[in-house]
Amino acid sequence: MDQPELCQHILDIKTLKKATELVCEICIKTNSKWVHLRTCQTCGVTLCCDDSPMKHMTAHYHEVHHPVVSSAEPGERWLWCYPDEVFAEY
């Protein structure tokens, strides 16, 4: 199966930002729980995914419009662009 064409937001990433700790930075402060983690490729913040109760990474996107996140889960190697709805493995 062919991978869909990559968007410019993903093509613009030259250095991958990785989580410094495997925790949602907001959930830790608010004593919430998370399911999976994502790392913003613009600012490097690591927050919880949409399967998590608080959906902090999507809220981050809507607040500051940083377009691309990567999975921060060990063994996962992919990017997601919110505005273009493009998924890319690396």
Tab-separated table of C-alpha atoms in Angstrom:
chain	number	residue	atom	x	y	z
A	1	MET	CA	0.000	0.000	0.000
A	2	ASP	CA	1.342	3.424	-0.929
A	3	GLN	CA	1.874	5.976	1.808
A	4	PRO	CA	-0.120	9.179	1.220
A	5	GLU	CA	1.816	12.228	0.120
A	6	LEU	CA	3.479	14.094	2.936
A	7	CYS	CA	2.331	17.603	3.746
A	8	GLN	CA	4.647	20.590	3.942
A	9	HIS	CA	4.359	20.698	7.761
A	10	ILE	CA	5.903	17.216	8.000
A	11	LEU	CA	8.448	17.892	5.256
A	12	ASP	CA	9.614	20.993	7.174
A	13	ILE	CA	10.712	18.885	10.181
A	14	LYS	CA	14.478	18.530	10.047
A	15	THR	CA	15.186	17.364	13.611
A	16	LEU	CA	12.794	15.170	15.541
A	17	LYS	CA	11.913	16.396	19.029
A	18	LYS	CA	11.653	13.560	21.558
A	19	ALA	CA	10.076	13.374	25.001
A	20	THR	CA	12.455	14.121	27.847
A	21	GLU	CA	10.183	12.215	30.249
A	22	LEU	CA	7.387	9.775	29.448
A	23	VAL	CA	4.677	11.742	31.251
A	24	CYS	CA	1.958	14.184	30.213
A	25	GLU	CA	3.252	17.482	31.550
A	26	ILE	CA	-0.266	18.767	32.333
A	27	CYS	CA	-1.678	15.511	33.724
A	28	ILE	CA	1.195	15.401	36.236
A	29	LYS	CA	0.275	18.891	37.483
A	30	THR	CA	-3.473	18.154	37.657
A	31	ASN	CA	-3.198	14.575	38.958
A	32	SER	CA	-4.960	13.239	35.827
A	33	LYS	CA	-4.274	9.986	34.005
A	34	TRP	CA	-3.168	9.459	30.414
A	35	VAL	CA	-3.259	6.580	27.942
A	36	HIS	CA	-0.614	7.454	25.320
A	37	LEU	CA	1.769	10.350	24.847
A	38	ARG	CA	2.544	12.673	21.942
A	39	THR	CA	5.394	15.166	21.508
A	40	CYS	CA	4.836	18.478	19.744
A	41	GLN	CA	7.336	18.930	16.937
A	42	THR	CA	7.247	22.722	17.219
A	43	CYS	CA	7.871	23.317	20.940
A	44	GLY	CA	8.758	19.839	22.262
A	45	VAL	CA	6.037	19.595	24.928
A	46	THR	CA	4.849	16.043	25.657
A	47	LEU	CA	1.126	15.674	26.359
A	48	CYS	CA	-1.589	13.012	26.342
A	49	CYS	CA	-3.457	11.729	23.278
A	50	ASP	CA	-7.137	11.723	22.343
A	51	ASP	CA	-7.662	8.306	23.987
A	52	SER	CA	-6.776	9.984	27.289
A	53	PRO	CA	-9.546	11.649	29.323
A	54	MET	CA	-8.130	15.185	29.064
A	55	LYS	CA	-6.850	15.125	25.437
A	56	HIS	CA	-4.147	17.667	26.256
A	57	MET	CA	-2.227	17.439	22.957
A	58	THR	CA	-5.277	18.231	20.834
A	59	ALA	CA	-6.075	21.121	23.179
A	60	HIS	CA	-2.468	22.311	22.723
A	61	TYR	CA	-2.925	22.244	18.938
A	62	HIS	CA	-6.174	24.237	19.117
A	63	GLU	CA	-4.599	26.780	21.475
A	64	VAL	CA	-1.249	27.403	19.768
A	65	HIS	CA	-1.681	25.802	16.316
A	66	HIS	CA	1.543	23.782	16.340
A	67	PRO	CA	0.727	21.402	13.473
A	68	VAL	CA	2.749	18.185	13.914
A	69	VAL	CA	3.098	15.707	16.765
A	70	SER	CA	5.000	12.464	17.071
A	71	SER	CA	4.190	9.437	19.141
A	72	ALA	CA	6.203	9.423	22.350
A	73	GLU	CA	5.382	5.758	22.928
A	74	PRO	CA	8.412	3.423	22.992
A	75	GLY	CA	8.676	1.511	19.723
A	76	GLU	CA	6.286	3.780	17.794
A	77	ARG	CA	7.782	5.893	15.006
A	78	TRP	CA	5.168	8.118	13.416
A	79	LEU	CA	4.071	11.720	12.933
A	80	TRP	CA	0.591	13.253	12.661
A	81	CYS	CA	-0.242	16.623	11.120
A	82	TYR	CA	-3.416	18.091	12.601
A	83	PRO	CA	-4.363	20.651	9.906
A	84	ASP	CA	-3.634	18.366	6.941
A	85	GLU	CA	-4.684	15.106	8.661
A	86	VAL	CA	-1.575	13.357	7.349
A	87	PHE	CA	0.030	10.362	9.064
A	88	ALA	CA	3.644	9.448	8.316
A	89	GLU	CA	5.864	6.698	9.634
A	90	TYR	CA	9.606	7.257	9.917
